[in-house]
PDB file of C-alpha atoms in Angstrom:
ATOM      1  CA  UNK A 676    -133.123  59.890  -0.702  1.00  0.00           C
ATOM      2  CA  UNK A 677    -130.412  58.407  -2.557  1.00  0.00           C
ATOM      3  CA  UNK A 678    -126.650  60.048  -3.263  1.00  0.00           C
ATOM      4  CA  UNK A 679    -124.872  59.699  -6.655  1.00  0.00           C
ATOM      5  CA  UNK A 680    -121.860  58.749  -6.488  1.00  0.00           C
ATOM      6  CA  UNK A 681    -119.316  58.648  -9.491  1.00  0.00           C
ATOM      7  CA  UNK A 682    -116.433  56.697  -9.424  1.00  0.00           C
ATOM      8  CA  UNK A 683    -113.272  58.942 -10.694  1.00  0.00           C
ATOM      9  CA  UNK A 684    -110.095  57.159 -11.571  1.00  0.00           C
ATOM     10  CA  UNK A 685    -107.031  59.659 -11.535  1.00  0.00           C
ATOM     11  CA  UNK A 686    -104.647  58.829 -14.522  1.00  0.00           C
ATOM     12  CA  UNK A 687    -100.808  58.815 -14.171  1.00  0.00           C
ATOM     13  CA  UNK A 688     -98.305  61.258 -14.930  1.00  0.00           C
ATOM     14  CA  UNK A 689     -95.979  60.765 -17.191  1.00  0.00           C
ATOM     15  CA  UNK A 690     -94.413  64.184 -18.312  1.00  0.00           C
ATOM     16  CA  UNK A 691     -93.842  67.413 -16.615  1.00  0.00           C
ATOM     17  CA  UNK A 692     -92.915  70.985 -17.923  1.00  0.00           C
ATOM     18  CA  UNK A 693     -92.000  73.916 -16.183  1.00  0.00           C
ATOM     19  CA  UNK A 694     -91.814  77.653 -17.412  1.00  0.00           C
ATOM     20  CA  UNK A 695     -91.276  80.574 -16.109  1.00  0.00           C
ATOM     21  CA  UNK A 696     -95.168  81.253 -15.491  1.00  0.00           C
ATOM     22  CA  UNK A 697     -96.419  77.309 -16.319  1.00  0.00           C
ATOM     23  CA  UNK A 698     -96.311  73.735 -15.008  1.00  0.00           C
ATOM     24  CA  UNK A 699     -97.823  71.046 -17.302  1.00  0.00           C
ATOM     25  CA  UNK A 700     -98.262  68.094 -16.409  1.00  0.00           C
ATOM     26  CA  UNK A 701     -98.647  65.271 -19.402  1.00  0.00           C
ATOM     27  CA  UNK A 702    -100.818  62.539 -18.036  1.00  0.00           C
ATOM     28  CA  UNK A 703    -100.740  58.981 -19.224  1.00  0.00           C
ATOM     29  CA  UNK A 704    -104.365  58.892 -20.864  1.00  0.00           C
ATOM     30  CA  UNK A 705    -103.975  61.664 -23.364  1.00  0.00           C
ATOM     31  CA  UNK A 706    -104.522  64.596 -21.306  1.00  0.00           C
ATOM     32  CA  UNK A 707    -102.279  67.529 -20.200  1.00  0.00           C
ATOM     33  CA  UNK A 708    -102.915  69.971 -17.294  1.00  0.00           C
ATOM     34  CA  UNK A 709    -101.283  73.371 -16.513  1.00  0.00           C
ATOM     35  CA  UNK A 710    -101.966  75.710 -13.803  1.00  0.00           C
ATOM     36  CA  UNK A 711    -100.161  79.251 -13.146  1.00  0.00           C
ATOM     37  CA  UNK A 712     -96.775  78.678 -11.881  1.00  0.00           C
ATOM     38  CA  UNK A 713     -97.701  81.150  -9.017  1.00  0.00           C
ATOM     39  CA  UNK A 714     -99.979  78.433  -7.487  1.00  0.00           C
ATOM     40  CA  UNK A 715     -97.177  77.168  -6.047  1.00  0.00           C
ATOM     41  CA  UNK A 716     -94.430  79.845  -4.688  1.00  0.00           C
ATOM     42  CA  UNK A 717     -91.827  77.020  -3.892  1.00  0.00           C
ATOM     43  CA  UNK A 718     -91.507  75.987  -7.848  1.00  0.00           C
ATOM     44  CA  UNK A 719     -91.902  79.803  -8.727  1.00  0.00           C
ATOM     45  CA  UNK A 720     -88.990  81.325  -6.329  1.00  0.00           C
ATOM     46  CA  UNK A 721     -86.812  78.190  -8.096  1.00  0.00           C
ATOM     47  CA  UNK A 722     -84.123  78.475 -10.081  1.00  0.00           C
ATOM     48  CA  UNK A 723     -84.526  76.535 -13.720  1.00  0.00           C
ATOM     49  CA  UNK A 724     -82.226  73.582 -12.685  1.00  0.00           C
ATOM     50  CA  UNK A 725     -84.180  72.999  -9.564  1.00  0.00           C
ATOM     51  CA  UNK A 726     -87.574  72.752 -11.479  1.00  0.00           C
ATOM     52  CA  UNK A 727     -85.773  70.581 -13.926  1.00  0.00           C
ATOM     53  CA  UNK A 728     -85.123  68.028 -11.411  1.00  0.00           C
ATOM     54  CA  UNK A 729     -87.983  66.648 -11.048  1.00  0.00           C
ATOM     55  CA  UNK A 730     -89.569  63.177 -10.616  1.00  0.00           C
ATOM     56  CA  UNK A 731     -92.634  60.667 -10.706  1.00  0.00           C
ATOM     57  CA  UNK A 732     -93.509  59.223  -6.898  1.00  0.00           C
ATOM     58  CA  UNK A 733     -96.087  56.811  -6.162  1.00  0.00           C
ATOM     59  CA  UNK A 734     -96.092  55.106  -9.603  1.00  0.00           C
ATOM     60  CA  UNK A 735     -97.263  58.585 -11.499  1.00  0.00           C
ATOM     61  CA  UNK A 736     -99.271  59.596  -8.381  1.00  0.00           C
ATOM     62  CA  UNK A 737     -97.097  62.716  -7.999  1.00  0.00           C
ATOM     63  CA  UNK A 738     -93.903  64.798  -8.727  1.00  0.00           C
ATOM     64  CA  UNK A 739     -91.448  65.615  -6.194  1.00  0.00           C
ATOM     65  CA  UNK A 740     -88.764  67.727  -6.810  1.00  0.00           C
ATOM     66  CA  UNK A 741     -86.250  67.484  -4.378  1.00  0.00           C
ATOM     67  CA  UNK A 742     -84.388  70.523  -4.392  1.00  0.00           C
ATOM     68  CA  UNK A 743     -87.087  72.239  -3.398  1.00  0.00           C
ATOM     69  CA  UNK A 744     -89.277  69.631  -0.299  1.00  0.00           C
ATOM     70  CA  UNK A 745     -92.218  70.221  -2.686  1.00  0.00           C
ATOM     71  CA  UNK A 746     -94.963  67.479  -3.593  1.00  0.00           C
ATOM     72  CA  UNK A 747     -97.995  67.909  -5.940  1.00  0.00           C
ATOM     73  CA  UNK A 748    -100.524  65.287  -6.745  1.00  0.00           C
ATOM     74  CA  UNK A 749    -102.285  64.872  -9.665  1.00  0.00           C
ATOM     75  CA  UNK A 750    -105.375  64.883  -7.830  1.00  0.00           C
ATOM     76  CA  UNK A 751    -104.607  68.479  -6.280  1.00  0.00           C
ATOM     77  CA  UNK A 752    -104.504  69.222  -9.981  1.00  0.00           C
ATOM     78  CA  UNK A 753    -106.873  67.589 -11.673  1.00  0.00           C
ATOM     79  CA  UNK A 754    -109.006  69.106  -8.416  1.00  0.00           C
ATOM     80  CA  UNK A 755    -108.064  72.899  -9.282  1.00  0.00           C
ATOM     81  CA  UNK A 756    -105.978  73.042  -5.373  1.00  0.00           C
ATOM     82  CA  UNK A 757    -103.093  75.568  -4.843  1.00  0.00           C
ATOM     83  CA  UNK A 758    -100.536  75.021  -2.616  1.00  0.00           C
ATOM     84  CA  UNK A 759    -101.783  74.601   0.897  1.00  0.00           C
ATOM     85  CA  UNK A 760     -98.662  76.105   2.174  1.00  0.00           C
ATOM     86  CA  UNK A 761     -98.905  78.816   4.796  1.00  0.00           C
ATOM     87  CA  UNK A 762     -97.042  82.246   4.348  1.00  0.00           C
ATOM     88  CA  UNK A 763     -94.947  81.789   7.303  1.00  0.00           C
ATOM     89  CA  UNK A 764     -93.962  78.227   6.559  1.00  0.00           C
ATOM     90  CA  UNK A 765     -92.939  79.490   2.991  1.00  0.00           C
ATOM     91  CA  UNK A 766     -91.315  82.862   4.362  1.00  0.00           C
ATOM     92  CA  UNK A 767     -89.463  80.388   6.421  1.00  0.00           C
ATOM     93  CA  UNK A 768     -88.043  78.672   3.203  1.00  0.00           C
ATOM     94  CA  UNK A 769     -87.111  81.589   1.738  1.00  0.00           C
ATOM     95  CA  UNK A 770     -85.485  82.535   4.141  1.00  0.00           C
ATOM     96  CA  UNK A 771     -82.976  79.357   4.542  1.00  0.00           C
ATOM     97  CA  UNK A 772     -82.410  79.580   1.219  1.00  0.00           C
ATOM     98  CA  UNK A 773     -81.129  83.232   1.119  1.00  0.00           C
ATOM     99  CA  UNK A 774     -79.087  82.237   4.248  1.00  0.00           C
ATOM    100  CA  UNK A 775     -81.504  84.174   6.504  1.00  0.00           C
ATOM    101  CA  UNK A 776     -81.349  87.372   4.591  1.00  0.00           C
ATOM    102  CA  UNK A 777     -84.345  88.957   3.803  1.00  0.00           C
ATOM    103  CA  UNK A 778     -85.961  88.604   0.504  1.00  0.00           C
ATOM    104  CA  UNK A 779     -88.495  90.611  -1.316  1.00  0.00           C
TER     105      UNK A 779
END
């Protein structure tokens, strides 16, 4: 028995946009990807300026944005794959940013 395997190369960002209910991502071959904003709670509880400051890590790789300790890979996106963060690491978050008062 013999297993196909396919050999995927994962283009570079280049671009990002973020809306109120969006991120695109503009990729260096052509291509752009969005996803539902609510895929990843960090970029959706931020305020405009935070998901403005944004930028490329590992040579197009990735985006980080700073403000808000939150990394997505192309790959996660290319591969369909919501945050992975748990509710009580992200309640957490929410919390230190409100200054421990209760949100939501």
């Amino acid at each position: 028995m013999s297993i196909l395997t396919i050999d995927v190369s994962v283009p570079a960002a280049k671009g990002v946009d973020v809306t109120e209910d969006t991120l695109t991502v503009e990729l260096a071959d052509g291509r752009s990807i969005s996803v539902p904003l609510a895929w990843y709670p960090r970029l959706a509880h931020a305020t405009p300026g935070e998901r403005c400051n944004w930028r490329l890590i590992g040579g197009g790789e990735g985006v980080r944005w700073p403000d808000l300790d939150e990394d997505i890979s192309v790959e996660g996106l290319l591969a369909g794959r919501p945050s992975g963060e748990s509710q009580t690491s992200l309640k957490r978050w929410l919390a230190a940013r409100t200054g421990g008062q209760r949100t939501g």
